[in-house]
Coordinates of C-alpha atoms in Angstrom, one line a residue:
M1 CA 0.0 0.0 -0.1
L2 CA 2.8 2.4 0.9
K3 CA 4.6 1.7 -2.5
Q4 CA 1.2 2.3 -4.3
R5 CA 0.7 5.6 -2.6
I6 CA 4.1 6.9 -3.4
V7 CA 3.8 6.0 -7.1
T8 CA 0.5 7.6 -7.2
A9 CA 1.8 10.7 -5.4
L10 CA 4.7 11.0 -7.7
G11 CA 2.4 10.6 -10.9
L12 CA 0.0 13.3 -9.4
L13 CA 2.9 15.6 -8.8
L14 CA 4.2 15.3 -12.4
V15 CA 0.8 16.0 -13.7
A16 CA 0.4 19.0 -11.5
L17 CA 3.7 20.4 -12.5
G18 CA 3.0 19.7 -16.3
A19 CA -0.4 21.6 -16.0
L20 CA 1.1 24.5 -14.1
F21 CA 4.0 25.2 -16.4
F22 CA 3.0 23.8 -19.8
L23 CA -0.8 24.1 -20.3
S24 CA -2.2 27.3 -21.9
A25 CA -4.7 29.3 -20.0
N26 CA -7.5 27.6 -21.9
G27 CA -5.8 24.2 -21.4
L28 CA -5.7 24.8 -17.6
A29 CA -9.3 25.9 -17.5
L30 CA -10.2 22.7 -19.3
A31 CA -8.2 20.6 -17.0
M32 CA -10.0 22.3 -14.0
A33 CA -13.3 21.8 -15.5
V34 CA -12.6 18.0 -15.6
V35 CA -11.4 18.1 -12.0
V36 CA -14.6 19.9 -11.0
W37 CA -16.7 17.3 -12.8
I38 CA -14.8 14.3 -11.1
A39 CA -14.9 16.0 -7.6
G40 CA -18.5 16.8 -8.1
W41 CA -19.3 13.2 -8.9
E42 CA -17.5 12.1 -5.7
W43 CA -19.4 14.9 -3.6
S44 CA -22.6 13.6 -4.8
R45 CA -21.9 10.5 -2.8
L46 CA -21.4 12.7 0.3
C47 CA -24.8 14.1 -0.5
G48 CA -26.5 10.8 -0.3
L49 CA -27.0 10.5 -4.0
V50 CA -26.6 6.8 -4.8
T51 CA -27.9 6.3 -8.3
K52 CA -25.6 6.9 -11.2
P53 CA -28.0 9.3 -13.1
S54 CA -28.4 11.5 -10.1
R55 CA -24.7 11.6 -9.3
F56 CA -24.2 12.4 -13.1
V57 CA -26.6 15.4 -12.9
L58 CA -25.0 16.9 -9.9
A59 CA -21.4 16.5 -11.3
T60 CA -22.5 18.0 -14.7
A61 CA -24.4 20.9 -12.9
L62 CA -21.2 21.9 -11.1
F63 CA -19.2 21.6 -14.3
S64 CA -21.7 23.7 -16.1
C65 CA -21.5 26.5 -13.4
F66 CA -17.8 26.6 -13.9
G67 CA -18.2 26.5 -17.7
G68 CA -20.5 29.4 -17.4
L69 CA -17.9 31.5 -15.6
L70 CA -15.4 30.7 -18.2
W71 CA -17.8 31.7 -21.0
L72 CA -18.4 35.1 -19.2
I73 CA -14.8 35.5 -18.4
P74 CA -12.5 33.8 -20.7
P75 CA -9.3 32.4 -19.1
T76 CA -7.1 34.4 -21.6
S77 CA -8.6 37.6 -20.5
L78 CA -7.3 37.2 -16.8
E79 CA -3.9 38.4 -17.8
T80 CA -4.8 42.0 -17.1
L81 CA -5.9 43.0 -13.7
T82 CA -8.7 45.1 -15.2
T83 CA -10.6 42.0 -16.0
L84 CA -10.6 40.8 -12.5
T85 CA -14.4 41.7 -12.5
S86 CA -16.6 41.8 -9.5
L87 CA -18.2 38.5 -10.5
L88 CA -14.9 36.6 -9.8
I89 CA -14.2 38.6 -6.6
W90 CA -17.8 37.6 -5.4
V91 CA -16.9 33.9 -6.2
L92 CA -13.9 34.1 -4.1
G93 CA -15.6 36.1 -1.4
L94 CA -18.3 33.5 -1.2
G95 CA -16.0 30.8 -1.1
C96 CA -14.2 32.3 1.9
A97 CA -17.4 33.1 3.6
W98 CA -18.3 29.4 3.3
W99 CA -15.1 28.4 4.9
V100 CA -15.8 30.6 7.9
L101 CA -19.1 28.9 8.1
A102 CA -17.4 25.5 7.7
V103 CA -15.2 26.3 10.7
I104 CA -18.2 26.8 12.8
L105 CA -19.9 23.7 11.6
V106 CA -16.6 21.6 12.4
F107 CA -16.3 23.1 15.8
T108 CA -19.8 22.3 16.8
F109 CA -19.9 18.9 15.1
P110 CA -21.9 16.6 15.5
A111 CA -24.5 19.0 16.8
S112 CA -24.2 21.0 13.7
A113 CA -25.1 18.1 11.5
A114 CA -28.7 18.4 12.6
V115 CA -28.8 21.5 10.2
W116 CA -27.6 19.9 7.1
Q117 CA -27.5 16.1 7.5
N118 CA -31.1 15.5 6.1
S119 CA -30.9 18.1 3.3
S120 CA -29.4 17.2 0.0
I121 CA -29.9 20.7 -1.2
L122 CA -27.7 22.2 1.5
K123 CA -25.0 19.7 0.8
V124 CA -25.1 20.3 -2.9
F125 CA -24.8 24.0 -2.3
A126 CA -21.9 23.3 0.1
G127 CA -20.2 21.3 -2.8
L128 CA -20.7 24.3 -5.1
L129 CA -19.0 26.8 -2.7
T130 CA -16.2 24.3 -2.1
L131 CA -15.4 23.5 -5.8
L132 CA -16.2 26.7 -7.8
P133 CA -14.1 29.2 -5.8
F134 CA -11.3 26.6 -5.7
A135 CA -11.1 26.3 -9.5
V136 CA -11.5 30.2 -9.9
G137 CA -8.6 30.5 -7.4
V138 CA -6.5 28.3 -9.5
L139 CA -7.0 30.3 -12.7
L140 CA -6.6 33.6 -11.0
L141 CA -3.3 32.7 -9.4
R142 CA -1.9 31.1 -12.5
S143 CA -2.7 34.5 -14.3
A144 CA -0.9 36.5 -11.6
H145 CA 2.0 38.8 -12.8
A146 CA 4.5 40.9 -11.1
S147 CA 3.9 44.4 -12.5
S148 CA 7.3 45.8 -11.1
L149 CA 9.2 43.1 -12.9
G150 CA 7.0 43.2 -16.1
I151 CA 6.8 39.4 -16.1
Y152 CA 4.2 36.7 -15.4
Y153 CA 4.9 34.5 -12.5
G154 CA 1.6 32.8 -11.8
A155 CA 2.7 29.2 -12.2
E156 CA 5.6 29.7 -9.6
L157 CA 3.2 31.6 -7.3
L158 CA 0.6 28.8 -7.6
L159 CA 3.3 26.2 -7.1
T160 CA 4.4 28.1 -3.9
V161 CA 0.9 27.9 -2.5
L162 CA 0.7 24.2 -3.3
A163 CA 4.1 23.7 -1.6
M164 CA 2.9 25.5 1.4
V165 CA -0.1 23.2 1.8
W166 CA 2.0 20.2 1.1
A167 CA 4.7 21.3 3.7
A168 CA 1.8 21.9 6.2
D169 CA 0.4 18.4 5.8
S170 CA 3.9 16.8 6.1
G171 CA 5.0 19.0 9.0
A172 CA 1.6 18.3 10.7
Y173 CA 2.2 14.5 10.3
F174 CA 5.7 14.3 11.6
A175 CA 5.1 16.8 14.4
G176 CA 1.9 15.1 15.3
K177 CA 3.8 11.7 15.5
R178 CA 6.6 13.0 17.5
F179 CA 4.9 15.5 19.9
G180 CA 1.3 15.0 19.3
K181 CA -0.9 14.7 22.7
R182 CA -3.8 17.0 22.4
K183 CA -6.5 16.1 20.0
L184 CA -7.5 19.0 17.6
M185 CA -11.0 17.8 16.5
P186 CA -11.5 14.3 17.9
K187 CA -15.1 14.0 16.8
V188 CA -14.4 14.9 13.2
S189 CA -10.8 13.5 12.7
P190 CA -9.3 11.6 15.6
G191 CA -5.7 11.6 14.2
K192 CA -5.1 15.3 14.1
T193 CA -3.4 17.0 17.1
I194 CA -2.8 20.6 18.1
E195 CA 0.9 19.9 18.1
G196 CA 0.6 18.7 14.5
L197 CA -1.2 21.8 13.5
L198 CA 1.5 24.1 15.1
G199 CA 4.3 21.9 13.3
G200 CA 2.5 22.2 9.9
L201 CA 2.2 26.0 10.2
C202 CA 5.8 26.2 11.1
A203 CA 6.7 24.2 8.0
A204 CA 4.5 26.3 5.9
S205 CA 5.8 29.6 7.1
I206 CA 9.3 28.5 6.2
V207 CA 8.1 27.5 2.6
A208 CA 6.4 30.9 2.4
L209 CA 9.6 32.8 3.3
V210 CA 11.5 30.8 0.8
G211 CA 8.8 31.3 -1.8
A212 CA 8.8 35.1 -1.1
W213 CA 12.5 35.2 -1.8
L214 CA 12.4 33.1 -5.0
L215 CA 9.4 35.2 -6.2
N216 CA 11.4 38.5 -5.8
I217 CA 8.8 39.9 -3.6
E218 CA 9.8 43.1 -1.9
P219 CA 11.1 42.5 1.7
A220 CA 8.5 45.1 2.9
D221 CA 5.8 42.8 1.6
W222 CA 7.1 39.6 3.2
G223 CA 5.0 40.1 6.3
F224 CA 1.7 40.4 4.2
F225 CA 2.8 37.3 2.1
V226 CA 3.6 35.2 5.2
L227 CA 0.2 36.2 6.9
A228 CA -1.7 35.4 3.8
S229 CA 0.0 32.1 3.7
V230 CA -0.7 31.3 7.4
L231 CA -4.3 32.1 6.8
S232 CA -4.5 29.9 3.8
V233 CA -2.8 27.1 5.6
L234 CA -5.2 27.3 8.5
A235 CA -8.1 27.2 6.0
S236 CA -6.5 24.2 4.3
V237 CA -6.7 22.4 7.8
F238 CA -10.4 23.0 7.8
G239 CA -10.9 22.1 4.2
D240 CA -9.6 18.7 5.3
L241 CA -11.8 18.6 8.4
T242 CA -14.8 19.7 6.5
E243 CA -14.6 16.8 4.0
S244 CA -13.9 14.5 6.9
M245 CA -17.1 15.7 8.6
F246 CA -19.2 15.1 5.5
K247 CA -17.6 11.8 5.0
R248 CA -18.1 10.8 8.4
Q249 CA -21.8 11.7 8.4
A250 CA -22.2 9.9 5.0
G251 CA -20.5 6.8 6.4
V252 CA -17.8 6.6 3.9
K253 CA -14.0 6.3 4.4
D254 CA -12.9 7.8 1.0
S255 CA -14.6 10.1 -1.4
G256 CA -13.8 7.7 -4.4
R257 CA -11.3 5.2 -5.8
I258 CA -10.0 6.9 -8.8
L259 CA -6.4 7.2 -7.2
P260 CA -4.8 3.9 -6.1
G261 CA -3.8 4.1 -2.5
H262 CA -5.3 7.6 -2.0
G263 CA -9.0 7.4 -2.5
G264 CA -10.7 9.9 -4.7
I265 CA -9.9 13.4 -6.1
L266 CA -11.7 15.1 -3.2
D267 CA -9.3 13.3 -0.8
R268 CA -6.4 14.9 -2.5
I269 CA -7.7 18.5 -2.9
D270 CA -9.8 18.9 0.2
S271 CA -7.1 21.0 1.7
L272 CA -6.5 23.0 -1.5
T273 CA -10.2 23.8 -1.9
A274 CA -10.0 26.0 1.1
A275 CA -6.4 27.3 0.9
L276 CA -6.5 28.5 -2.8
P277 CA -9.7 30.8 -2.6
V278 CA -8.3 32.3 0.7
F279 CA -4.8 32.9 -0.8
A280 CA -6.2 34.3 -4.1
L281 CA -8.6 36.7 -2.4
C282 CA -5.5 37.9 -0.1
Y283 CA -3.5 38.2 -3.2
W284 CA -6.0 40.4 -5.0
L285 CA -6.3 42.6 -1.9
W286 CA -2.6 42.9 -1.9
I287 CA -2.3 44.1 -5.5
V288 CA -5.0 46.5 -5.8

């Protein structure tokens, strides 16, 4: 199982790097649309939809919402900040608002489940607010540019955010194994500890500082960059916990089986679905 997980992880890393650095804006948008469809198919299981036609309808509906945004605002138009319209800002803002609500739901679980556990509509809406801002955040960060340098560095910036989340996951795992004593959210995810969370934040902060240096960000802006990174990593923790909450309520261990040794697409992007909208919104606030 460990070998299978490592092979799959390496394959995913190569695919992610290829998409970041070699796909065009339209190509990346198409790739994200496919991710949204697959993740929507998996989310339908967490909504209690069991028949293939109903799951197909939900996945296609989420795909269509993302496609509608791409039709309104073509990916190639994102290369200039003037096209960062209020619509996309609202999408990111709604996504961040959802994660604030999700934090409350996680902290009050299982009592909070009484609000949404019997409502497929609320769970579908949660899926929309989870996946759509995530996909928009990917495209916006990929289109980012350094106006002072006159060059585009979106792929590098996006890779930095991914690296921070991955570092947080690894730091939390090793710190939790070595020092973990106090449970973080035992009713949602028994394995996570407060010590692991702190270890993950430390690891992510180091990656953020290295990333700020490599991206040639002005030293005066490092504080904001690290703050945005810490907020994003904290969000990533609750992205993971939120999916765990929905899976626990649905009685499933993994969201899917598409990735050998890892489960489903949702199991791999749960942290990123929260981190990327938060960082993208912070980035927009930083540059305007």
